[in-house]
mmCIF file of C-alpha atoms in Angstrom:
data_model
loop_
_atom_site.group_PDB
_atom_site.id
_atom_site.type_symbol
_atom_site.label_atom_id
_atom_site.label_comp_id
_atom_site.label_asym_id
_atom_site.label_seq_id
_atom_site.Cartn_x
_atom_site.Cartn_y
_atom_site.Cartn_z
ATOM 1 C CA MET A 1 14.481 4.634 -9.786
ATOM 2 C CA ARG A 2 16.994 6.598 -11.879
ATOM 3 C CA ALA A 3 14.479 9.397 -12.497
ATOM 4 C CA ALA A 4 13.947 9.787 -8.757
ATOM 5 C CA ARG A 5 17.714 9.812 -8.225
ATOM 6 C CA LEU A 6 18.196 12.518 -10.871
ATOM 7 C CA ILE A 7 15.558 14.695 -9.194
ATOM 8 C CA ARG A 8 17.217 14.146 -5.829
ATOM 9 C CA MET A 9 20.616 15.031 -7.267
ATOM 10 C CA ALA A 10 19.286 18.263 -8.790
ATOM 11 C CA LEU A 11 17.751 19.228 -5.448
ATOM 12 C CA LEU A 12 20.963 18.423 -3.605
ATOM 13 C CA VAL A 13 23.025 20.579 -5.954
ATOM 14 C CA GLN A 14 20.544 23.448 -5.651
ATOM 15 C CA SER A 15 20.209 23.312 -1.860
ATOM 16 C CA SER A 16 23.919 22.689 -1.165
ATOM 17 C CA PRO A 17 26.074 24.220 -3.932
ATOM 18 C CA GLY A 18 29.644 22.965 -4.038
ATOM 19 C CA LEU A 19 29.023 19.293 -3.270
ATOM 20 C CA THR A 20 31.740 17.139 -4.816
ATOM 21 C CA ALA A 21 31.189 13.943 -6.763
ATOM 22 C CA ALA A 22 32.224 12.030 -3.656
ATOM 23 C CA ASP A 23 29.702 13.964 -1.534
ATOM 24 C CA LEU A 24 26.889 13.285 -3.984
ATOM 25 C CA ALA A 25 27.851 9.621 -4.320
ATOM 26 C CA ARG A 26 27.641 9.265 -0.543
ATOM 27 C CA GLU A 27 24.257 11.019 -0.342
ATOM 28 C CA LEU A 28 22.763 9.081 -3.251
ATOM 29 C CA GLY A 29 24.286 5.715 -2.410
ATOM 30 C CA VAL A 30 25.971 5.307 -5.810
ATOM 31 C CA SER A 31 29.489 5.425 -7.255
ATOM 32 C CA ARG A 32 31.312 8.598 -8.327
ATOM 33 C CA ARG A 33 31.162 7.360 -11.913
ATOM 34 C CA THR A 34 27.357 7.144 -11.650
ATOM 35 C CA VAL A 35 27.263 10.716 -10.322
ATOM 36 C CA ILE A 36 29.234 11.936 -13.355
ATOM 37 C CA ARG A 37 26.879 10.105 -15.719
ATOM 38 C CA ASP A 38 23.839 11.495 -13.902
ATOM 39 C CA ALA A 39 25.242 15.035 -14.137
ATOM 40 C CA GLN A 40 25.567 14.579 -17.890
ATOM 41 C CA ALA A 41 21.978 13.282 -18.063
ATOM 42 C CA LEU A 42 20.741 16.347 -16.175
ATOM 43 C CA GLN A 43 22.597 18.632 -18.583
ATOM 44 C CA GLU A 44 21.025 16.856 -21.548
ATOM 45 C CA ALA A 45 17.611 17.315 -19.921
ATOM 46 C CA GLY A 46 18.142 21.066 -19.673
ATOM 47 C CA VAL A 47 19.245 21.332 -16.039
ATOM 48 C CA PRO A 48 22.464 23.420 -16.145
ATOM 49 C CA VAL A 49 24.591 21.446 -13.689
ATOM 50 C CA ARG A 50 28.218 22.568 -13.713
ATOM 51 C CA SER A 51 31.277 20.905 -12.262
ATOM 52 C CA GLU A 52 33.924 23.358 -11.052
ATOM 53 C CA ARG A 53 37.448 22.425 -10.060
ATOM 54 C CA GLY A 54 39.530 23.736 -7.201
ATOM 55 C CA ARG A 55 39.285 24.082 -3.437
ATOM 56 C CA THR A 56 35.941 25.877 -3.658
ATOM 57 C CA GLY A 57 34.684 23.866 -6.622
ATOM 58 C CA GLY A 58 32.094 21.118 -6.823
ATOM 59 C CA TYR A 59 28.736 20.806 -8.542
ATOM 60 C CA ARG A 60 26.557 23.899 -8.900
ATOM 61 C CA LEU A 61 23.636 25.120 -10.954
ATOM 62 C CA ALA A 62 24.165 27.949 -13.424
ATOM 63 C CA PRO A 63 23.684 31.389 -11.821
ATOM 64 C CA GLY A 64 20.032 32.382 -11.635
ATOM 65 C CA HIS A 65 18.708 28.896 -12.311
ATOM 66 C CA ARG A 66 16.436 27.184 -9.807
ATOM 67 C CA THR A 67 14.757 23.850 -10.357
ATOM 68 C CA ARG A 68 10.990 23.862 -9.926
ATOM 69 C CA LEU A 69 10.802 20.247 -8.798
ATOM 70 C CA THR A 70 9.802 21.374 -5.323
ATOM 71 C CA SER A 71 6.113 20.469 -5.023
ATOM 72 C CA LEU A 72 5.597 18.046 -2.171
ATOM 73 C CA HIS A 73 4.043 14.628 -2.672
ATOM 74 C CA PRO A 74 1.364 13.909 -0.017
ATOM 75 C CA SER A 75 3.499 11.214 1.630
ATOM 76 C CA GLU A 76 6.413 13.658 1.856
ATOM 77 C CA ALA A 77 4.247 16.347 3.430
ATOM 78 C CA GLU A 78 2.875 13.888 5.976
ATOM 79 C CA THR A 79 6.338 12.826 7.070
ATOM 80 C CA LEU A 80 7.354 16.410 7.829
ATOM 81 C CA TYR A 81 5.310 16.154 11.020
ATOM 82 C CA LEU A 82 7.650 13.356 12.088
ATOM 83 C CA SER A 83 10.872 14.959 10.890
ATOM 84 C CA GLY A 84 12.239 15.069 14.436
ATOM 85 C CA LEU A 85 11.893 11.293 14.740
ATOM 86 C CA PRO A 86 14.379 9.678 12.319
ATOM 87 C CA GLU A 87 14.178 6.271 14.015
ATOM 88 C CA ALA A 88 10.379 6.384 13.903
ATOM 89 C CA LEU A 89 10.421 7.250 10.193
ATOM 90 C CA ARG A 90 12.741 4.347 9.480
ATOM 91 C CA ASP A 91 10.508 1.900 11.384
ATOM 92 C CA LEU A 92 7.454 3.151 9.487
ATOM 93 C CA GLY A 93 9.226 2.856 6.125
ATOM 94 C CA LEU A 94 9.014 6.628 5.518
ATOM 95 C CA SER A 95 12.639 7.768 5.753
ATOM 96 C CA GLY A 96 12.931 8.112 1.948
ATOM 97 C CA PRO A 97 9.956 10.456 1.509
ATOM 98 C CA ALA A 98 11.082 12.516 4.512
ATOM 99 C CA ASP A 99 14.583 12.988 3.098
ATOM 100 C CA THR A 100 13.159 14.081 -0.261
ATOM 101 C CA ALA A 101 10.688 16.456 1.404
ATOM 102 C CA ARG A 102 13.449 18.140 3.407
ATOM 103 C CA LEU A 103 15.497 18.568 0.255
ATOM 104 C CA LYS A 104 12.563 20.125 -1.594
ATOM 105 C CA LEU A 105 11.957 22.572 1.227
ATOM 106 C CA SER A 106 15.635 23.427 1.473
ATOM 107 C CA ALA A 107 15.798 24.030 -2.276
ATOM 108 C CA THR A 108 13.031 26.636 -2.054
ATOM 109 C CA LEU A 109 14.591 28.644 0.776
ATOM 110 C CA LEU A 110 16.765 31.690 0.352
ATOM 111 C CA PRO A 111 20.331 31.086 1.584
ATOM 112 C CA SER A 112 19.769 33.159 4.738
ATOM 113 C CA LEU A 113 16.592 31.262 5.640
ATOM 114 C CA ARG A 114 18.224 27.938 4.785
ATOM 115 C CA ALA A 115 21.012 28.707 7.239
ATOM 116 C CA ALA A 116 18.453 29.497 9.944
ATOM 117 C CA ALA A 117 16.670 26.194 9.321
ATOM 118 C CA GLU A 118 19.943 24.273 9.500
ATOM 119 C CA SER A 119 20.812 26.075 12.727
ATOM 120 C CA SER A 120 17.506 24.990 14.229
ATOM 121 C CA VAL A 121 18.099 21.376 13.210
ATOM 122 C CA ARG A 122 21.486 21.422 14.930
ATOM 123 C CA ARG A 123 20.011 22.709 18.182
ATOM 124 C CA PHE A 124 16.750 20.817 18.569
ATOM 125 C CA HIS A 125 16.135 17.100 18.402
ATOM 126 C CA LEU A 126 13.179 15.056 19.651
ATOM 127 C CA ASP A 127 14.484 11.785 21.054
ATOM 128 C CA ALA A 128 11.497 9.573 21.852
ATOM 129 C CA PRO A 129 13.269 6.346 22.933
ATOM 130 C CA ALA A 130 14.083 6.031 26.615
ATOM 131 C CA TRP A 131 17.552 5.674 28.087
ATOM 132 C CA PHE A 132 18.710 2.087 28.683
ATOM 133 C CA ARG A 133 15.968 0.614 26.510
ATOM 134 C CA GLU A 134 16.418 -0.690 23.000
ATOM 135 C CA PRO A 135 13.656 0.808 20.821
ATOM 136 C CA SER A 136 11.323 -1.831 19.453
ATOM 137 C CA ALA A 137 10.372 -1.953 15.778
ATOM 138 C CA PRO A 138 7.501 -4.471 15.657
ATOM 139 C CA GLU A 139 7.270 -6.554 12.506
ATOM 140 C CA LEU A 140 3.707 -5.470 11.747
ATOM 141 C CA LEU A 141 4.295 -1.752 12.351
ATOM 142 C CA PRO A 142 4.579 -0.815 8.622
ATOM 143 C CA ASP A 143 1.342 -2.700 7.818
ATOM 144 C CA LEU A 144 -0.443 -0.968 10.665
ATOM 145 C CA ALA A 145 0.951 2.392 9.558
ATOM 146 C CA ARG A 146 -0.486 1.846 6.062
ATOM 147 C CA ALA A 147 -3.885 1.143 7.620
ATOM 148 C CA VAL A 148 -3.616 4.375 9.614
ATOM 149 C CA TRP A 149 -2.666 6.451 6.536
ATOM 150 C CA SER A 150 -5.459 4.959 4.418
ATOM 151 C CA ASP A 151 -8.209 4.899 7.118
ATOM 152 C CA ARG A 152 -8.765 1.152 6.766
ATOM 153 C CA THR A 153 -10.556 -0.858 9.440
ATOM 154 C CA VAL A 154 -8.483 -3.857 10.516
ATOM 155 C CA GLU A 155 -8.854 -7.020 12.533
ATOM 156 C CA LEU A 156 -6.033 -7.578 15.002
ATOM 157 C CA GLU A 157 -4.772 -10.731 16.635
ATOM 158 C CA TYR A 158 -3.628 -9.375 19.995
ATOM 159 C CA ALA A 159 -1.865 -11.083 22.918
ATOM 160 C CA ARG A 160 -3.420 -9.473 25.985
ATOM 161 C CA PRO A 161 -1.408 -9.922 29.205
ATOM 162 C CA GLY A 162 -2.982 -12.097 31.891
ATOM 163 C CA ARG A 163 -3.682 -10.878 35.390
ATOM 164 C CA ASP A 164 -1.562 -11.766 38.446
ATOM 165 C CA GLY A 165 0.959 -13.789 36.493
ATOM 166 C CA ALA A 166 -1.501 -15.648 34.277
ATOM 167 C CA ALA A 167 -0.445 -16.441 30.721
ATOM 168 C CA PRO A 168 -1.398 -13.973 27.954
ATOM 169 C CA HIS A 169 -4.612 -14.729 26.102
ATOM 170 C CA GLY A 170 -5.467 -13.874 22.519
ATOM 171 C CA VAL A 171 -8.230 -11.509 21.461
ATOM 172 C CA SER A 172 -9.325 -10.450 17.968
ATOM 173 C CA PRO A 173 -10.629 -6.880 18.076
ATOM 174 C CA LEU A 174 -11.822 -4.886 15.089
ATOM 175 C CA LEU A 175 -10.287 -1.425 15.074
ATOM 176 C CA GLU A 176 -10.488 1.812 13.129
ATOM 177 C CA PRO A 177 -6.846 2.863 13.589
ATOM 178 C CA TYR A 178 -6.689 6.628 14.063
ATOM 179 C CA GLY A 179 -3.041 7.044 14.910
ATOM 180 C CA LEU A 180 0.279 5.687 16.132
ATOM 181 C CA VAL A 181 2.155 6.924 19.191
ATOM 182 C CA LEU A 182 5.813 6.331 20.000
ATOM 183 C CA LYS A 183 6.342 6.545 23.755
ATOM 184 C CA ALA A 184 9.753 5.825 25.299
ATOM 185 C CA GLY A 185 10.726 3.490 22.461
ATOM 186 C CA VAL A 186 7.419 1.565 22.434
ATOM 187 C CA TRP A 187 4.801 1.911 19.673
ATOM 188 C CA TYR A 188 1.073 2.108 20.442
ATOM 189 C CA VAL A 189 -1.930 2.272 18.118
ATOM 190 C CA VAL A 190 -4.966 4.325 19.119
ATOM 191 C CA GLY A 191 -8.270 3.581 17.457
ATOM 192 C CA ARG A 192 -12.016 3.337 17.723
ATOM 193 C CA VAL A 193 -14.165 0.231 17.695
ATOM 194 C CA PRO A 194 -16.072 0.261 14.388
ATOM 195 C CA GLU A 195 -19.489 -0.298 16.008
ATOM 196 C CA GLU A 196 -19.340 3.199 17.475
ATOM 197 C CA ARG A 197 -20.197 6.013 15.070
ATOM 198 C CA PRO A 198 -20.396 9.811 15.327
ATOM 199 C CA GLY A 199 -23.400 10.724 17.425
ATOM 200 C CA SER A 200 -22.950 7.850 19.867
ATOM 201 C CA ALA A 201 -20.618 7.494 22.810
ATOM 202 C CA ALA A 202 -17.089 7.028 21.456
ATOM 203 C CA SER A 203 -15.262 3.882 22.471
ATOM 204 C CA TRP A 204 -11.529 4.248 22.053
ATOM 205 C CA ARG A 205 -8.840 1.619 22.490
ATOM 206 C CA THR A 206 -5.055 1.678 22.828
ATOM 207 C CA TYR A 207 -2.913 -1.364 21.984
ATOM 208 C CA ARG A 208 0.815 -2.042 22.150
ATOM 209 C CA VAL A 209 1.935 -2.752 18.610
ATOM 210 C CA ASP A 210 4.531 -5.321 19.681
ATOM 211 C CA ARG A 211 1.674 -7.470 21.024
ATOM 212 C CA VAL A 212 -0.139 -7.516 17.685
ATOM 213 C CA THR A 213 0.589 -10.977 16.283
ATOM 214 C CA ALA A 214 -1.447 -10.723 13.070
ATOM 215 C CA LEU A 215 -3.218 -8.054 11.058
ATOM 216 C CA SER A 216 -5.815 -8.341 8.290
ATOM 217 C CA PRO A 217 -8.474 -6.165 6.620
ATOM 218 C CA ALA A 218 -11.752 -6.214 8.537
ATOM 219 C CA PRO A 219 -14.341 -8.494 6.906
ATOM 220 C CA GLY A 220 -16.765 -6.508 4.793
ATOM 221 C CA ALA A 221 -14.921 -3.192 5.268
ATOM 222 C CA ALA A 222 -14.202 -2.393 1.616
ATOM 223 C CA GLU A 223 -14.288 1.380 2.035
ATOM 224 C CA PRO A 224 -12.215 3.647 4.304
ATOM 225 C CA PHE A 225 -13.864 4.435 7.619
ATOM 226 C CA VAL A 226 -15.125 7.967 8.242
ATOM 227 C CA ARG A 227 -12.938 9.765 10.747
ATOM 228 C CA ASP A 228 -14.378 11.756 13.606
ATOM 229 C CA PRO A 229 -13.098 15.260 12.734
ATOM 230 C CA SER A 230 -13.117 16.286 16.399
ATOM 231 C CA PHE A 231 -10.619 13.607 17.441
ATOM 232 C CA ASP A 232 -7.226 15.007 18.482
ATOM 233 C CA LEU A 233 -4.601 12.271 18.850
ATOM 234 C CA ALA A 234 -2.157 14.372 20.899
ATOM 235 C CA ALA A 235 -4.875 15.582 23.268
ATOM 236 C CA TYR A 236 -6.278 12.064 23.631
ATOM 237 C CA TRP A 237 -2.879 10.620 24.456
ATOM 238 C CA GLN A 238 -2.105 13.336 26.968
ATOM 239 C CA GLU A 239 -5.401 12.744 28.736
ATOM 240 C CA HIS A 240 -5.406 8.954 28.692
ATOM 241 C CA ALA A 241 -1.708 7.960 28.746
ATOM 242 C CA ALA A 242 -1.469 7.684 32.532
ATOM 243 C CA GLY A 243 -4.648 5.640 32.777
ATOM 244 C CA PHE A 244 -3.569 3.363 29.955
ATOM 245 C CA ALA A 245 -0.164 2.818 31.557
ATOM 246 C CA ARG A 246 -1.941 1.742 34.725
ATOM 247 C CA THR A 247 -4.061 -0.818 32.835
ATOM 248 C CA LEU A 248 -0.865 -2.587 31.771
ATOM 249 C CA LEU A 249 -0.015 -3.270 35.419
ATOM 250 C CA ARG A 250 -2.187 -6.340 35.891
ATOM 251 C CA ALA A 251 -0.395 -7.993 38.835
ATOM 252 C CA THR A 252 0.764 -6.919 42.296
ATOM 253 C CA ALA A 253 3.986 -7.572 44.203
ATOM 254 C CA THR A 254 4.150 -6.996 47.956
ATOM 255 C CA VAL A 255 7.653 -5.841 48.842
ATOM 256 C CA ARG A 256 9.614 -4.621 51.842
ATOM 257 C CA LEU A 257 12.196 -1.938 51.051
ATOM 258 C CA THR A 258 15.104 -0.348 52.843
ATOM 259 C CA GLU A 259 15.464 3.419 52.741
ATOM 260 C CA ALA A 260 17.925 3.054 49.845
ATOM 261 C CA GLY A 261 15.567 0.672 48.017
ATOM 262 C CA LEU A 262 12.701 3.100 48.397
ATOM 263 C CA ARG A 263 14.788 5.870 46.844
ATOM 264 C CA ARG A 264 15.806 3.658 43.938
ATOM 265 C CA LEU A 265 12.389 2.125 43.269
ATOM 266 C CA PRO A 266 11.278 4.824 40.764
ATOM 267 C CA SER A 267 14.358 4.098 38.631
ATOM 268 C CA VAL A 268 13.507 0.401 38.128
ATOM 269 C CA ALA A 269 9.703 0.113 38.239
ATOM 270 C CA ASP A 270 6.883 1.566 36.140
ATOM 271 C CA PRO A 271 6.128 5.161 37.207
ATOM 272 C CA ALA A 272 2.356 4.593 37.276
ATOM 273 C CA GLY A 273 2.805 1.688 39.670
ATOM 274 C CA VAL A 274 5.350 3.447 41.853
ATOM 275 C CA ASP A 275 3.115 6.473 42.443
ATOM 276 C CA GLU A 276 0.235 4.251 43.509
ATOM 277 C CA ALA A 277 2.438 2.081 45.733
ATOM 278 C CA LEU A 278 4.064 4.999 47.554
ATOM 279 C CA ALA A 279 0.655 6.441 48.384
ATOM 280 C CA SER A 280 -0.214 3.290 50.338
ATOM 281 C CA ALA A 281 3.184 2.472 51.890
ATOM 282 C CA THR A 282 3.335 1.583 55.565
ATOM 283 C CA ALA A 283 5.253 3.584 58.126
ATOM 284 C CA PRO A 284 8.933 2.526 58.488
ATOM 285 C CA ASP A 285 9.523 -0.376 60.884
ATOM 286 C CA ALA A 286 12.263 -0.485 63.527
ATOM 287 C CA ALA A 287 14.868 -1.205 60.830
ATOM 288 C CA GLY A 288 13.640 1.679 58.664
ATOM 289 C CA ARG A 289 11.982 -0.572 56.092
ATOM 290 C CA VAL A 290 8.574 0.092 54.515
ATOM 291 C CA THR A 291 6.129 -2.396 53.054
ATOM 292 C CA LEU A 292 4.020 -1.602 50.007
ATOM 293 C CA ASP A 293 1.947 -3.233 47.270
ATOM 294 C CA LEU A 294 3.560 -2.487 43.921
ATOM 295 C CA PRO A 295 1.452 -2.810 40.743
ATOM 296 C CA VAL A 296 3.507 -4.648 38.105
ATOM 297 C CA GLU A 297 2.935 -5.846 34.563
ATOM 298 C CA SER A 298 3.637 -9.497 35.369
ATOM 299 C CA GLN A 299 5.723 -11.626 37.712
ATOM 300 C CA GLU A 300 8.290 -12.024 34.933
ATOM 301 C CA VAL A 301 8.640 -8.251 34.532
ATOM 302 C CA ALA A 302 8.593 -7.710 38.317
ATOM 303 C CA PHE A 303 11.511 -10.109 38.785
ATOM 304 C CA ALA A 304 13.583 -8.331 36.126
ATOM 305 C CA GLN A 305 12.825 -4.912 37.642
ATOM 306 C CA LEU A 306 13.168 -5.668 41.356
ATOM 307 C CA ALA A 307 16.264 -7.826 41.004
ATOM 308 C CA GLY A 308 18.128 -4.602 40.262
ATOM 309 C CA LEU A 309 17.566 -3.475 43.866
ATOM 310 C CA GLY A 310 19.562 -6.392 45.277
ATOM 311 C CA ALA A 311 19.362 -6.765 49.064
ATOM 312 C CA ASP A 312 17.456 -3.469 49.396
ATOM 313 C CA VAL A 313 14.200 -5.260 48.533
ATOM 314 C CA GLU A 314 12.498 -8.324 49.994
ATOM 315 C CA VAL A 315 9.617 -9.775 47.998
ATOM 316 C CA LEU A 316 6.869 -10.974 50.339
ATOM 317 C CA GLY A 317 4.387 -12.062 47.681
ATOM 318 C CA PRO A 318 2.963 -13.493 45.585
ATOM 319 C CA PRO A 319 4.471 -16.868 46.573
ATOM 320 C CA GLY A 320 5.624 -17.693 43.049
ATOM 321 C CA LEU A 321 7.607 -14.466 42.756
ATOM 322 C CA ARG A 322 9.144 -14.883 46.230
ATOM 323 C CA ALA A 323 10.119 -18.459 45.322
ATOM 324 C CA ARG A 324 11.861 -17.189 42.207
ATOM 325 C CA PHE A 325 13.879 -14.682 44.226
ATOM 326 C CA ARG A 326 14.767 -17.410 46.733
ATOM 327 C CA GLU A 327 16.008 -19.690 43.940
ATOM 328 C CA ASN A 328 17.992 -16.830 42.484
ATOM 329 C CA ALA A 329 19.521 -16.057 45.896
ATOM 330 C CA HIS A 330 20.567 -19.687 46.345
ATOM 331 C CA ALA A 331 22.118 -19.735 42.879
ATOM 332 C CA LEU A 332 24.051 -16.537 43.631
ATOM 333 C CA ALA A 333 25.219 -17.881 46.993
ATOM 334 C CA ALA A 334 26.510 -21.046 45.316
ATOM 335 C CA LEU A 335 28.228 -18.998 42.634
ATOM 336 C CA TYR A 336 29.913 -16.547 44.995
ATOM 337 C CA GLY A 337 30.331 -18.786 48.043
ATOM 338 C CA ALA A 338 33.884 -19.745 47.101
ATOM 339 C CA GLU A 339 36.821 -17.978 45.541
ATOM 340 C CA PRO A 340 37.013 -18.426 41.758
ATOM 341 C CA GLU A 341 39.306 -21.151 40.511
ATOM 342 C CA ASP A 342 42.586 -20.031 38.977
ATOM 343 C CA GLN A 343 41.974 -20.058 35.230
ATOM 344 C CA ARG A 344 45.570 -19.429 34.312
#
């Protein structure tokens, strides 16, 4: 661990001359005393680290010296493709290699180019999680990520949602995991069923990682699977994302909406379901309300989504969902039917 810290310190000093002991301690997660000892160790190893006093002082390398510890480890190079996703890197357990890779790249750049790279970082940021949704970091995500990196076939225990409010049921698919996708704060794994091989019709699957309840190596799959070199994860996701999102909507809620509720529906329900529902909406009635069949993930999810529309939505079916809204309305009426008692 200390050797890795010394390398990181040398790269920090080279890429950002003038860092103080306090700066380095903060970056390395150690004490200032440890930084001073590490600087001495670097000097003894032949790395000319100097400590200069004064307002423009700090740690620097001797003029003309550049460390050559800048070759990228494969894991560091891989994480560069995710460098705009710090939360994703943390969830995958790759934030350390990414930080080291960025330092190595920065250490190799001329000062003018380094400034341009830093300017770009300040101006562009890819924020995958959605507003108003806490990003999920499923427990088995790191294990699944290791299977993706190493091309290992796995057996999943997966809780597949039931249709029309039915309870989820477990399935145990075998999967050659080709890649992971982070969409609006939710992780998905894309893979191929191992029975399908190059030369036959490909059979691809997409699973929500937070519904994977267990993960194990596939029986008899001792060697890495052979990837289809023509598979493009980004292109696949772009082509199939909308269809996959629709497959998650396994139930239907029949609702009557006011004009205001119709305007607000896209902000509370799943976009794939809203588009389909609006295409089949009835003409407004005498009160200006429209009736439509809204595809939803489950009655539980539908209640949480539609409750946000308040009196601008009336749930007509299924009966269980309407009953839940009726019970909720009675509870609210009892709660707000009288003035609150004086608590003073």
